[in-house]
DNA sequence: GTCGCGGTGATCGTATACAATCTTGTATTA
DNA sequence: TAATACAAGATTGTATACGATCACCGCGAC
């Protein structure tokens, strides 16, 4: 066990699932997904079954179940007899992800605007405050995670569970894409756009919400470097195309 | 083992994975998914791990992996310490599924129209022929399956893998919805719409393809009975609203 | 010096065994 | 008679063990 402390150690929690309604594998999957979201585990990192099991104090059986779930969400890639690796979306995949988001999210924001309640407003404001706090603390990973949760929250307000699930997957993959292709620039425009979105929502202005969301997603894409090929491949095999 | 012959028996194939690149669990998951698609296994059916393992000649380990995958696709529902059951989408979920399809597929059809090649046309025509053959043979289940595959094929032509994956999930759930809420009526309009779609695609008429797809999905929804609550609920809890 | 080849270690794939939980049948009692 | 408590059976949840496959590395031949 040479890597260590990339993720929360087993001593952080009771190592016994605190949510008895959930299976242990779901617990492990959540923890891993959060760590990936927050960029505490970087794309390309190998997730050995033994190692993960040791960290969380569970057997390989439950680790395998968790990894399979994450694989289905395309957060990790399973290679037969090789192991699990945090996914490294290609530039092509990155474009597709944001095209899908552009297709789903503006319309969802419009729906959300028509249904935003006072309670929703409070939740959104809390979210934005948390984003600001994370940025102020310099915790970029957490800020990225919270920023994604904001988009998911909008889908929740729209009361479209099926679409929300898709957006959840897209946000997760977006987190990987940001980790790979982010070029530092305007980090503040993010939460600014979220503020504008919230204003449109509470004003029940669906058209405005749709426009703001569309522009926000475009800004997001343009803050990435999707031109240069060969952006941060971790595995030597991928560098040279062997295997 | 009292149920039997709902799905293809183990003697149908070699019971040894014929695709060595795929894990055995993927093989089992595919067979089960196909059986569910074709309505050979109906919503609400319990899929016991032992039973499935016996049918396919594999151990519970691989069955569990397959069931987990199907659960993620929402084809089955896993209940802790209870087992796996073929999913029974509620009317609300059914509406959401088709709303999501209405959001994704028309635009995807437009993209596909701009990229349809001669080879694609052949594939589409083959598909439509197979649909006709299945209908002529009275195999409604297979016709439903092939009809869904047609929609997935369009997403493939559009070269949008991410969106294609979403549509694949939605088509799968649509199959369950059709099994639950289908009210017999115009079974032929289906393939007719598919013919119209193909014509729009080969003519590279994106606008027409988008319109046809939108209308086709609306027809599909209106062929369902999503008004009556309590349409074929299997669980008594759902009948009486307890828990 | 480079290419090909087999040994070796590590890791995953699958099967089996045991523990925990739920369901169900039965007997007991008010 | 009906309700409850208890026990037996069945099913899933988890852990462990063994076998298969692949990557890595050293050795030898060309």
PDB file of C-alpha atoms in Angstrom, chain A residues 109-232:
ATOM      1  CA  UNK A 109     -33.486  25.138 -16.418  1.00  0.00           C
ATOM      2  CA  UNK A 110     -36.565  26.501 -18.152  1.00  0.00           C
ATOM      3  CA  UNK A 111     -38.723  23.863 -16.507  1.00  0.00           C
ATOM      4  CA  UNK A 112     -37.099  24.557 -13.177  1.00  0.00           C
ATOM      5  CA  UNK A 113     -37.861  28.257 -13.435  1.00  0.00           C
ATOM      6  CA  UNK A 114     -41.535  27.471 -13.604  1.00  0.00           C
ATOM      7  CA  UNK A 115     -41.429  25.413 -10.424  1.00  0.00           C
ATOM      8  CA  UNK A 116     -38.930  27.103  -8.154  1.00  0.00           C
ATOM      9  CA  UNK A 117     -40.263  27.521  -4.629  1.00  0.00           C
ATOM     10  CA  UNK A 118     -39.067  29.606  -1.722  1.00  0.00           C
ATOM     11  CA  UNK A 119     -37.498  26.529  -0.153  1.00  0.00           C
ATOM     12  CA  UNK A 120     -35.615  25.881  -3.374  1.00  0.00           C
ATOM     13  CA  UNK A 121     -34.273  29.414  -3.311  1.00  0.00           C
ATOM     14  CA  UNK A 122     -32.864  28.865   0.147  1.00  0.00           C
ATOM     15  CA  UNK A 123     -31.176  25.667  -0.938  1.00  0.00           C
ATOM     16  CA  UNK A 124     -29.679  27.334  -3.996  1.00  0.00           C
ATOM     17  CA  UNK A 125     -28.366  30.250  -1.977  1.00  0.00           C
ATOM     18  CA  UNK A 126     -26.825  27.863   0.518  1.00  0.00           C
ATOM     19  CA  UNK A 127     -25.181  26.079  -2.352  1.00  0.00           C
ATOM     20  CA  UNK A 128     -23.748  29.244  -3.812  1.00  0.00           C
ATOM     21  CA  UNK A 129     -22.471  30.315  -0.420  1.00  0.00           C
ATOM     22  CA  UNK A 130     -20.732  26.975  -0.032  1.00  0.00           C
ATOM     23  CA  UNK A 131     -19.124  27.434  -3.443  1.00  0.00           C
ATOM     24  CA  UNK A 132     -17.826  30.819  -2.447  1.00  0.00           C
ATOM     25  CA  UNK A 133     -16.505  29.430   0.807  1.00  0.00           C
ATOM     26  CA  UNK A 134     -14.678  26.616  -0.964  1.00  0.00           C
ATOM     27  CA  UNK A 135     -13.120  29.042  -3.435  1.00  0.00           C
ATOM     28  CA  UNK A 136     -12.128  31.381  -0.628  1.00  0.00           C
ATOM     29  CA  UNK A 137     -10.489  28.458   1.148  1.00  0.00           C
ATOM     30  CA  UNK A 138      -8.602  27.644  -2.039  1.00  0.00           C
ATOM     31  CA  UNK A 139     -10.189  24.213  -2.248  1.00  0.00           C
ATOM     32  CA  UNK A 140     -10.672  24.133  -6.005  1.00  0.00           C
ATOM     33  CA  UNK A 141     -11.658  20.466  -6.056  1.00  0.00           C
ATOM     34  CA  UNK A 142     -14.495  21.011  -3.661  1.00  0.00           C
ATOM     35  CA  UNK A 143     -15.589  24.106  -5.567  1.00  0.00           C
ATOM     36  CA  UNK A 144     -15.791  22.062  -8.748  1.00  0.00           C
ATOM     37  CA  UNK A 145     -17.829  19.421  -6.941  1.00  0.00           C
ATOM     38  CA  UNK A 146     -20.245  21.936  -5.470  1.00  0.00           C
ATOM     39  CA  UNK A 147     -20.553  23.682  -8.804  1.00  0.00           C
ATOM     40  CA  UNK A 148     -21.656  20.410 -10.341  1.00  0.00           C
ATOM     41  CA  UNK A 149     -24.128  19.782  -7.556  1.00  0.00           C
ATOM     42  CA  UNK A 150     -25.690  23.128  -8.343  1.00  0.00           C
ATOM     43  CA  UNK A 151     -26.586  21.939 -11.820  1.00  0.00           C
ATOM     44  CA  UNK A 152     -28.022  18.729 -10.422  1.00  0.00           C
ATOM     45  CA  UNK A 153     -30.053  20.758  -7.971  1.00  0.00           C
ATOM     46  CA  UNK A 154     -31.662  22.618 -10.846  1.00  0.00           C
ATOM     47  CA  UNK A 155     -32.725  19.344 -12.430  1.00  0.00           C
ATOM     48  CA  UNK A 156     -34.205  18.347  -9.084  1.00  0.00           C
ATOM     49  CA  UNK A 157     -36.220  21.535  -8.959  1.00  0.00           C
ATOM     50  CA  UNK A 158     -37.480  20.825 -12.464  1.00  0.00           C
ATOM     51  CA  UNK A 159     -38.863  17.566 -11.039  1.00  0.00           C
ATOM     52  CA  UNK A 160     -37.403  15.522 -13.849  1.00  0.00           C
ATOM     53  CA  UNK A 161     -35.783  12.579 -12.116  1.00  0.00           C
ATOM     54  CA  UNK A 162     -34.861  10.750 -15.287  1.00  0.00           C
ATOM     55  CA  UNK A 163     -33.162  13.746 -16.825  1.00  0.00           C
ATOM     56  CA  UNK A 164     -31.604  14.565 -13.487  1.00  0.00           C
ATOM     57  CA  UNK A 165     -29.939  11.191 -13.512  1.00  0.00           C
ATOM     58  CA  UNK A 166     -28.469  11.852 -16.939  1.00  0.00           C
ATOM     59  CA  UNK A 167     -27.257  15.259 -15.860  1.00  0.00           C
ATOM     60  CA  UNK A 168     -25.710  13.676 -12.796  1.00  0.00           C
ATOM     61  CA  UNK A 169     -23.685  11.364 -15.010  1.00  0.00           C
ATOM     62  CA  UNK A 170     -22.687  14.220 -17.289  1.00  0.00           C
ATOM     63  CA  UNK A 171     -21.622  16.400 -14.360  1.00  0.00           C
ATOM     64  CA  UNK A 172     -19.520  13.561 -13.020  1.00  0.00           C
ATOM     65  CA  UNK A 173     -17.744  13.138 -16.306  1.00  0.00           C
ATOM     66  CA  UNK A 174     -17.404  16.906 -16.579  1.00  0.00           C
ATOM     67  CA  UNK A 175     -15.454  16.832 -13.346  1.00  0.00           C
ATOM     68  CA  UNK A 176     -12.949  14.463 -14.943  1.00  0.00           C
ATOM     69  CA  UNK A 177     -12.815  16.625 -18.041  1.00  0.00           C
ATOM     70  CA  UNK A 178     -12.095  19.702 -15.966  1.00  0.00           C
ATOM     71  CA  UNK A 179      -9.333  17.854 -14.166  1.00  0.00           C
ATOM     72  CA  UNK A 180      -7.763  16.981 -17.513  1.00  0.00           C
ATOM     73  CA  UNK A 181      -8.346  19.976 -19.739  1.00  0.00           C
ATOM     74  CA  UNK A 182      -8.808  22.915 -17.436  1.00  0.00           C
ATOM     75  CA  UNK A 183      -6.734  25.939 -18.361  1.00  0.00           C
ATOM     76  CA  UNK A 184      -6.714  28.481 -15.575  1.00  0.00           C
ATOM     77  CA  UNK A 185      -8.750  31.484 -16.335  1.00  0.00           C
ATOM     78  CA  UNK A 186     -11.742  33.272 -14.856  1.00  0.00           C
ATOM     79  CA  UNK A 187     -12.591  31.011 -11.931  1.00  0.00           C
ATOM     80  CA  UNK A 188     -15.107  33.510 -10.643  1.00  0.00           C
ATOM     81  CA  UNK A 189     -17.345  33.601 -13.693  1.00  0.00           C
ATOM     82  CA  UNK A 190     -18.593  30.238 -12.522  1.00  0.00           C
ATOM     83  CA  UNK A 191     -20.373  31.301  -9.390  1.00  0.00           C
ATOM     84  CA  UNK A 192     -21.344  34.525 -11.109  1.00  0.00           C
ATOM     85  CA  UNK A 193     -23.289  32.553 -13.680  1.00  0.00           C
ATOM     86  CA  UNK A 194     -24.826  30.535 -10.877  1.00  0.00           C
ATOM     87  CA  UNK A 195     -26.000  33.746  -9.273  1.00  0.00           C
ATOM     88  CA  UNK A 196     -27.581  34.864 -12.511  1.00  0.00           C
ATOM     89  CA  UNK A 197     -29.228  31.485 -12.867  1.00  0.00           C
ATOM     90  CA  UNK A 198     -30.685  31.656  -9.399  1.00  0.00           C
ATOM     91  CA  UNK A 199     -32.087  35.110 -10.070  1.00  0.00           C
ATOM     92  CA  UNK A 200     -33.783  33.860 -13.230  1.00  0.00           C
ATOM     93  CA  UNK A 201     -35.201  30.895 -11.365  1.00  0.00           C
ATOM     94  CA  UNK A 202     -36.666  32.822  -8.467  1.00  0.00           C
ATOM     95  CA  UNK A 203     -38.109  35.323 -10.963  1.00  0.00           C
ATOM     96  CA  UNK A 204     -39.756  32.360 -12.726  1.00  0.00           C
ATOM     97  CA  UNK A 205     -38.279  33.643 -15.968  1.00  0.00           C
ATOM     98  CA  UNK A 206     -37.920  30.408 -17.918  1.00  0.00           C
ATOM     99  CA  UNK A 207     -36.637  32.021 -21.091  1.00  0.00           C
ATOM    100  CA  UNK A 208     -33.932  33.877 -19.234  1.00  0.00           C
ATOM    101  CA  UNK A 209     -32.960  30.773 -17.275  1.00  0.00           C
ATOM    102  CA  UNK A 210     -32.628  28.822 -20.502  1.00  0.00           C
ATOM    103  CA  UNK A 211     -30.454  31.514 -22.048  1.00  0.00           C
ATOM    104  CA  UNK A 212     -28.256  31.911 -19.001  1.00  0.00           C
ATOM    105  CA  UNK A 213     -27.738  28.181 -18.748  1.00  0.00           C
ATOM    106  CA  UNK A 214     -26.820  27.927 -22.395  1.00  0.00           C
ATOM    107  CA  UNK A 215     -24.322  30.746 -22.084  1.00  0.00           C
ATOM    108  CA  UNK A 216     -22.933  29.292 -18.887  1.00  0.00           C
ATOM    109  CA  UNK A 217     -22.265  25.961 -20.540  1.00  0.00           C
ATOM    110  CA  UNK A 218     -20.602  27.673 -23.484  1.00  0.00           C
ATOM    111  CA  UNK A 219     -18.379  29.593 -21.085  1.00  0.00           C
ATOM    112  CA  UNK A 220     -17.499  26.346 -19.393  1.00  0.00           C
ATOM    113  CA  UNK A 221     -16.440  24.731 -22.650  1.00  0.00           C
ATOM    114  CA  UNK A 222     -14.412  27.715 -23.726  1.00  0.00           C
ATOM    115  CA  UNK A 223     -12.570  27.658 -20.408  1.00  0.00           C
ATOM    116  CA  UNK A 224     -11.241  24.237 -21.390  1.00  0.00           C
ATOM    117  CA  UNK A 225      -8.397  23.470 -23.746  1.00  0.00           C
ATOM    118  CA  UNK A 226      -9.982  21.049 -26.166  1.00  0.00           C
ATOM    119  CA  UNK A 227      -7.719  21.940 -29.070  1.00  0.00           C
ATOM    120  CA  UNK A 228      -4.405  20.416 -28.128  1.00  0.00           C
ATOM    121  CA  UNK A 229      -4.322  16.697 -28.519  1.00  0.00           C
ATOM    122  CA  UNK A 230      -2.301  14.763 -25.935  1.00  0.00           C
ATOM    123  CA  UNK A 231      -3.519  16.631 -22.918  1.00  0.00           C
ATOM    124  CA  UNK A 232      -2.170  14.934 -19.806  1.00  0.00           C
TER     125      UNK A 232
END
